[in-house]
Amino acid sequence: MTGIRAGQHNGRVTVQNILLSGVVGSTAYGLAREGSDVDRLGMFAAPTESLLGLHAPRESHVTTAPDRTLHEAAKWCRLALGGNPTVMELVWLPDELYEKRTPLGDELIGIRGSFLSAPRVRDAYLGYATQQFRKLESRAGDHRTAKHARHLKRLCHQGLELYSTGRLTIRVEDPEEYHRFGDSVAADPSRARSLLAHCESAFAGTRSALPDRPDEAPAEAWLLRVRARFYATAA
C-alpha cells in the first residue's frame, strides 16, 4: 500500500473492546484550521485468552482515512508510564472530545496521576520537542515548518505545566499566538532554537510537583481488572 507505513491500514479496521477513545491532535489543542486532519486516539482490551498462546495479538492498530490509533491496554500503560506525551493526552481530554467512555476507561482517567514522574515527563516532552525542532530544521521553508514550530511550542508549554503542577491542559490558551509563532519560524527557523533553549532552562529551574518515580500499583491493579473482565471462561 503506497504511502502507508508498516502496521497501518488505509481504511476502517474493526477493533473490539474499545475502552476509551477520543479526538486528539490539532483539533483538541484548538489549533485546527479548515482542511486540518481529525486525529483520534483510543485504547482497547485484547481478549485475555488471546494473550496466553504462542502468537500474541497486535498491540496497536493505526488507520488512515480516518486517522486513528488504538493501543492495547498494556501497551498504553507502558507508554504512559514512560511519559509519552501523545498517549497521555487520552486521559486528559475535555469531556466533549471523548467519543467512547466505558467504566474501565473512567477508572483509568481516575488514576491518571499515578502514571506521572518528574524525570520521565521532562525527558519525554523535551525529547518530543527536540524531534519537532529537528524536523523543522530539516524542512525549513516548506509548508510543514510552521506546523512543527507550533507543536514545538505546545510541547514546551504543556510539558512544563505537567512537570510543575501535575496537571495537563490539552487546549492551548491562545491558538492564534501559536499560529503567529509558526509563521515567524517559517520565516526565520532560528527563532525555534531560542524557544527550545528557553524550555530546557525552564525545566532545569523548575521544581516539579511530580514524584521521582511513577506509582505502578494502580495501573497494575487496573490492568488485572481489564484482564478479568475480558476473560471468557469455559462453559
mmCIF file of C-alpha atoms in Angstrom:
data_model
loop_
_atom_site.group_PDB
_atom_site.id
_atom_site.type_symbol
_atom_site.label_atom_id
_atom_site.label_comp_id
_atom_site.label_asym_id
_atom_site.label_seq_id
_atom_site.Cartn_x
_atom_site.Cartn_y
_atom_site.Cartn_z
ATOM 1 C CA MET A 1 0.000 0.000 0.000
ATOM 2 C CA THR A 2 1.844 3.017 -1.281
ATOM 3 C CA GLY A 3 2.452 5.788 1.215
ATOM 4 C CA ILE A 4 1.331 3.765 4.238
ATOM 5 C CA ARG A 5 3.831 2.612 6.839
ATOM 6 C CA ALA A 6 4.032 -0.968 8.063
ATOM 7 C CA GLY A 7 1.319 -1.598 10.612
ATOM 8 C CA GLN A 8 -1.027 0.994 9.067
ATOM 9 C CA HIS A 9 -4.203 0.436 7.132
ATOM 10 C CA ASN A 10 -5.871 2.733 4.622
ATOM 11 C CA GLY A 11 -9.459 2.286 5.727
ATOM 12 C CA ARG A 12 -11.511 1.305 8.759
ATOM 13 C CA VAL A 13 -10.382 -1.642 10.888
ATOM 14 C CA THR A 14 -12.895 -3.090 13.335
ATOM 15 C CA VAL A 15 -11.375 -3.357 16.788
ATOM 16 C CA GLN A 16 -13.337 -4.942 19.612
ATOM 17 C CA ASN A 17 -13.424 -3.986 23.299
ATOM 18 C CA ILE A 18 -12.567 -0.281 22.978
ATOM 19 C CA LEU A 19 -12.353 1.128 26.496
ATOM 20 C CA LEU A 20 -11.661 4.788 25.818
ATOM 21 C CA SER A 21 -11.309 6.890 22.673
ATOM 22 C CA GLY A 22 -11.492 10.499 21.627
ATOM 23 C CA VAL A 23 -10.371 13.274 19.314
ATOM 24 C CA VAL A 24 -6.774 14.408 19.862
ATOM 25 C CA GLY A 25 -4.178 16.387 17.933
ATOM 26 C CA SER A 26 -4.729 19.833 16.465
ATOM 27 C CA THR A 27 -8.499 19.716 16.949
ATOM 28 C CA ALA A 28 -8.085 19.028 20.651
ATOM 29 C CA TYR A 29 -5.378 21.694 21.015
ATOM 30 C CA GLY A 30 -7.574 24.297 19.324
ATOM 31 C CA LEU A 31 -5.018 24.704 16.534
ATOM 32 C CA ALA A 32 -7.023 23.142 13.694
ATOM 33 C CA ARG A 33 -7.947 25.213 10.681
ATOM 34 C CA GLU A 34 -10.015 24.462 7.619
ATOM 35 C CA GLY A 35 -8.716 21.309 5.979
ATOM 36 C CA SER A 36 -6.882 20.036 9.070
ATOM 37 C CA ASP A 37 -6.976 16.300 9.683
ATOM 38 C CA VAL A 38 -9.020 14.992 12.608
ATOM 39 C CA ASP A 39 -6.897 12.590 14.654
ATOM 40 C CA ARG A 40 -8.339 10.010 17.012
ATOM 41 C CA LEU A 41 -6.661 8.031 19.777
ATOM 42 C CA GLY A 42 -8.025 5.150 21.786
ATOM 43 C CA MET A 43 -7.336 2.080 23.843
ATOM 44 C CA PHE A 44 -8.747 -1.435 23.599
ATOM 45 C CA ALA A 45 -8.525 -4.685 25.518
ATOM 46 C CA ALA A 46 -7.399 -7.843 23.740
ATOM 47 C CA PRO A 47 -9.375 -10.933 24.760
ATOM 48 C CA THR A 48 -7.430 -12.282 27.724
ATOM 49 C CA GLU A 49 -7.154 -15.813 26.370
ATOM 50 C CA SER A 50 -5.506 -14.454 23.209
ATOM 51 C CA LEU A 51 -2.558 -13.336 25.357
ATOM 52 C CA LEU A 52 -1.831 -16.857 26.543
ATOM 53 C CA GLY A 53 -0.956 -18.638 23.311
ATOM 54 C CA LEU A 54 2.070 -18.795 21.041
ATOM 55 C CA HIS A 55 1.174 -15.752 18.981
ATOM 56 C CA ALA A 56 0.457 -12.505 20.784
ATOM 57 C CA PRO A 57 -2.239 -10.254 19.299
ATOM 58 C CA ARG A 58 -1.360 -6.985 17.629
ATOM 59 C CA GLU A 59 -0.744 -4.269 20.225
ATOM 60 C CA SER A 60 -1.621 -1.283 18.028
ATOM 61 C CA HIS A 61 -3.962 -0.581 15.134
ATOM 62 C CA VAL A 62 -3.251 2.514 13.045
ATOM 63 C CA THR A 63 -5.539 3.572 10.234
ATOM 64 C CA THR A 64 -5.615 6.407 7.736
ATOM 65 C CA ALA A 65 -8.827 7.847 6.327
ATOM 66 C CA PRO A 66 -9.882 8.133 9.108
ATOM 67 C CA ASP A 67 -6.704 8.853 11.094
ATOM 68 C CA ARG A 68 -6.976 6.688 14.182
ATOM 69 C CA THR A 69 -4.524 4.981 16.547
ATOM 70 C CA LEU A 70 -5.659 2.322 19.018
ATOM 71 C CA HIS A 71 -3.276 0.777 21.562
ATOM 72 C CA GLU A 72 -3.880 -2.379 23.547
ATOM 73 C CA ALA A 73 -4.363 -1.640 27.253
ATOM 74 C CA ALA A 74 -0.994 -2.997 28.432
ATOM 75 C CA LYS A 75 0.929 -1.155 25.713
ATOM 76 C CA TRP A 76 -0.884 2.084 26.522
ATOM 77 C CA CYS A 77 0.066 1.698 30.195
ATOM 78 C CA ARG A 78 3.717 1.070 29.364
ATOM 79 C CA LEU A 79 3.873 4.121 27.103
ATOM 80 C CA ALA A 80 2.109 6.305 29.669
ATOM 81 C CA LEU A 81 4.419 5.169 32.468
ATOM 82 C CA GLY A 82 7.297 6.241 30.225
ATOM 83 C CA GLY A 83 5.855 9.751 29.998
ATOM 84 C CA ASN A 84 4.802 9.519 26.342
ATOM 85 C CA PRO A 85 3.092 12.861 25.597
ATOM 86 C CA THR A 86 0.871 11.525 22.829
ATOM 87 C CA VAL A 87 -0.732 8.644 24.714
ATOM 88 C CA MET A 88 -1.177 10.697 27.901
ATOM 89 C CA GLU A 89 -3.497 13.067 26.039
ATOM 90 C CA LEU A 90 -6.158 10.355 26.089
ATOM 91 C CA VAL A 91 -6.796 10.649 29.834
ATOM 92 C CA TRP A 92 -6.701 14.466 29.976
ATOM 93 C CA LEU A 93 -9.159 15.349 27.207
ATOM 94 C CA PRO A 94 -12.061 17.751 27.781
ATOM 95 C CA ASP A 95 -15.250 15.713 28.250
ATOM 96 C CA GLU A 96 -16.737 16.791 24.918
ATOM 97 C CA LEU A 97 -13.839 15.284 22.967
ATOM 98 C CA TYR A 98 -14.409 11.727 24.174
ATOM 99 C CA GLU A 99 -16.209 9.588 21.623
ATOM 100 C CA LYS A 100 -16.318 6.445 23.742
ATOM 101 C CA ARG A 101 -16.072 6.071 27.512
ATOM 102 C CA THR A 102 -16.606 2.879 29.478
ATOM 103 C CA PRO A 103 -16.465 2.266 33.237
ATOM 104 C CA LEU A 104 -12.940 0.867 32.862
ATOM 105 C CA GLY A 105 -11.970 3.908 30.802
ATOM 106 C CA ASP A 106 -13.298 6.196 33.513
ATOM 107 C CA GLU A 107 -11.311 4.237 36.102
ATOM 108 C CA LEU A 108 -8.178 4.879 34.070
ATOM 109 C CA ILE A 109 -8.899 8.604 33.945
ATOM 110 C CA GLY A 110 -9.263 8.465 37.720
ATOM 111 C CA ILE A 111 -5.729 7.105 38.216
ATOM 112 C CA ARG A 112 -4.000 9.205 35.549
ATOM 113 C CA GLY A 113 -1.777 10.988 38.043
ATOM 114 C CA SER A 114 -0.163 7.710 39.122
ATOM 115 C CA PHE A 115 1.478 7.338 35.687
ATOM 116 C CA LEU A 116 3.491 10.531 36.089
ATOM 117 C CA SER A 117 7.049 11.071 37.275
ATOM 118 C CA ALA A 118 9.270 14.125 37.026
ATOM 119 C CA PRO A 119 12.244 12.624 35.137
ATOM 120 C CA ARG A 120 10.115 10.786 32.590
ATOM 121 C CA VAL A 121 7.810 13.728 31.885
ATOM 122 C CA ARG A 122 10.789 16.061 31.495
ATOM 123 C CA ASP A 123 12.726 13.698 29.242
ATOM 124 C CA ALA A 124 9.709 12.745 27.126
ATOM 125 C CA TYR A 125 8.442 16.270 26.488
ATOM 126 C CA LEU A 126 11.903 17.691 25.839
ATOM 127 C CA GLY A 127 12.636 14.719 23.603
ATOM 128 C CA TYR A 128 9.485 15.230 21.552
ATOM 129 C CA ALA A 129 10.100 18.983 21.367
ATOM 130 C CA THR A 130 13.627 18.319 20.109
ATOM 131 C CA GLN A 131 12.210 15.992 17.449
ATOM 132 C CA GLN A 132 9.925 18.769 16.226
ATOM 133 C CA PHE A 133 12.872 21.165 16.135
ATOM 134 C CA ARG A 134 14.949 18.758 14.054
ATOM 135 C CA LYS A 135 12.053 18.219 11.666
ATOM 136 C CA LEU A 136 11.542 21.925 11.101
ATOM 137 C CA GLU A 137 15.278 22.435 10.633
ATOM 138 C CA SER A 138 15.443 19.703 8.006
ATOM 139 C CA ARG A 139 12.333 21.001 6.248
ATOM 140 C CA ALA A 140 12.938 24.730 6.637
ATOM 141 C CA GLY A 141 10.990 26.649 4.068
ATOM 142 C CA ASP A 142 8.351 24.043 3.211
ATOM 143 C CA HIS A 143 4.712 24.160 4.322
ATOM 144 C CA ARG A 144 5.322 21.879 7.326
ATOM 145 C CA THR A 145 7.823 24.182 9.043
ATOM 146 C CA ALA A 146 5.101 26.246 10.727
ATOM 147 C CA LYS A 147 3.291 23.095 11.878
ATOM 148 C CA HIS A 148 6.412 21.677 13.535
ATOM 149 C CA ALA A 149 7.048 25.048 15.175
ATOM 150 C CA ARG A 150 3.524 25.119 16.624
ATOM 151 C CA HIS A 151 3.927 21.657 18.064
ATOM 152 C CA LEU A 152 7.357 22.535 19.449
ATOM 153 C CA LYS A 153 5.808 25.477 21.314
ATOM 154 C CA ARG A 154 2.880 23.374 22.524
ATOM 155 C CA LEU A 155 5.098 20.576 23.820
ATOM 156 C CA CYS A 156 7.240 23.059 25.724
ATOM 157 C CA HIS A 157 4.212 24.719 27.299
ATOM 158 C CA GLN A 158 2.293 21.536 28.129
ATOM 159 C CA GLY A 159 5.364 19.705 29.363
ATOM 160 C CA LEU A 160 6.282 22.498 31.761
ATOM 161 C CA GLU A 161 2.703 22.699 33.011
ATOM 162 C CA LEU A 162 2.552 18.960 33.683
ATOM 163 C CA TYR A 163 6.013 18.944 35.269
ATOM 164 C CA SER A 164 5.321 21.881 37.581
ATOM 165 C CA THR A 165 1.670 21.263 38.518
ATOM 166 C CA GLY A 166 0.899 17.602 37.862
ATOM 167 C CA ARG A 167 -1.943 18.587 35.549
ATOM 168 C CA LEU A 168 -2.243 18.800 31.774
ATOM 169 C CA THR A 169 -4.395 21.273 29.842
ATOM 170 C CA ILE A 170 -4.954 19.973 26.326
ATOM 171 C CA ARG A 171 -6.485 23.053 24.696
ATOM 172 C CA VAL A 172 -3.993 25.903 24.324
ATOM 173 C CA GLU A 173 -4.950 29.276 25.755
ATOM 174 C CA ASP A 174 -4.304 31.433 22.674
ATOM 175 C CA PRO A 175 -4.297 29.427 19.420
ATOM 176 C CA GLU A 176 -3.540 32.494 17.299
ATOM 177 C CA GLU A 177 -0.336 33.074 19.246
ATOM 178 C CA TYR A 178 0.785 29.584 18.215
ATOM 179 C CA HIS A 179 -0.049 30.263 14.581
ATOM 180 C CA ARG A 180 1.851 33.550 14.687
ATOM 181 C CA PHE A 181 4.839 31.743 16.177
ATOM 182 C CA GLY A 182 4.669 29.094 13.456
ATOM 183 C CA ASP A 183 4.616 31.748 10.758
ATOM 184 C CA SER A 184 7.561 33.578 12.328
ATOM 185 C CA VAL A 185 9.617 30.382 12.477
ATOM 186 C CA ALA A 186 8.748 29.615 8.858
ATOM 187 C CA ALA A 187 10.325 32.974 8.022
ATOM 188 C CA ASP A 188 13.263 32.549 10.423
ATOM 189 C CA PRO A 189 13.835 28.999 11.756
ATOM 190 C CA SER A 190 16.440 30.251 14.270
ATOM 191 C CA ARG A 191 13.567 31.528 16.433
ATOM 192 C CA ALA A 192 12.666 27.953 17.260
ATOM 193 C CA ARG A 193 16.135 27.294 18.655
ATOM 194 C CA SER A 194 15.757 30.059 21.249
ATOM 195 C CA LEU A 195 12.381 28.673 22.351
ATOM 196 C CA LEU A 196 13.823 25.195 22.787
ATOM 197 C CA ALA A 197 16.764 26.571 24.768
ATOM 198 C CA HIS A 198 14.360 28.544 26.982
ATOM 199 C CA CYS A 199 12.298 25.400 27.559
ATOM 200 C CA GLU A 200 15.372 23.398 28.592
ATOM 201 C CA SER A 201 16.363 26.140 31.048
ATOM 202 C CA ALA A 202 12.830 26.348 32.419
ATOM 203 C CA PHE A 203 12.731 22.631 33.139
ATOM 204 C CA ALA A 204 16.107 22.836 34.844
ATOM 205 C CA GLY A 205 14.980 25.755 37.006
ATOM 206 C CA THR A 206 11.517 24.483 37.938
ATOM 207 C CA ARG A 207 10.666 22.421 40.983
ATOM 208 C CA SER A 208 8.404 19.580 39.929
ATOM 209 C CA ALA A 209 5.154 18.625 41.626
ATOM 210 C CA LEU A 210 5.701 15.056 40.425
ATOM 211 C CA PRO A 211 7.418 12.178 42.210
ATOM 212 C CA ASP A 212 10.733 10.744 41.079
ATOM 213 C CA ARG A 213 9.063 7.509 40.001
ATOM 214 C CA PRO A 214 5.547 6.674 38.796
ATOM 215 C CA ASP A 215 3.308 4.569 41.024
ATOM 216 C CA GLU A 216 2.775 1.402 39.004
ATOM 217 C CA ALA A 217 0.468 -0.304 41.519
ATOM 218 C CA PRO A 218 -2.786 1.400 40.406
ATOM 219 C CA ALA A 219 -2.030 0.662 36.748
ATOM 220 C CA GLU A 220 -1.232 -2.978 37.557
ATOM 221 C CA ALA A 221 -4.456 -3.382 39.533
ATOM 222 C CA TRP A 222 -6.460 -1.699 36.760
ATOM 223 C CA LEU A 223 -4.920 -3.937 34.095
ATOM 224 C CA LEU A 224 -5.767 -7.052 36.104
ATOM 225 C CA ARG A 225 -9.391 -5.885 36.270
ATOM 226 C CA VAL A 226 -9.312 -5.472 32.497
ATOM 227 C CA ARG A 227 -7.950 -8.999 32.052
ATOM 228 C CA ALA A 228 -10.610 -10.437 34.361
ATOM 229 C CA ARG A 229 -13.365 -8.579 32.518
ATOM 230 C CA PHE A 230 -12.316 -9.866 29.106
ATOM 231 C CA TYR A 231 -11.510 -13.467 30.028
ATOM 232 C CA ALA A 232 -14.078 -15.809 28.515
ATOM 233 C CA THR A 233 -14.238 -18.739 30.946
ATOM 234 C CA ALA A 234 -15.006 -22.162 29.550
ATOM 235 C CA ALA A 235 -18.607 -23.310 29.851
#
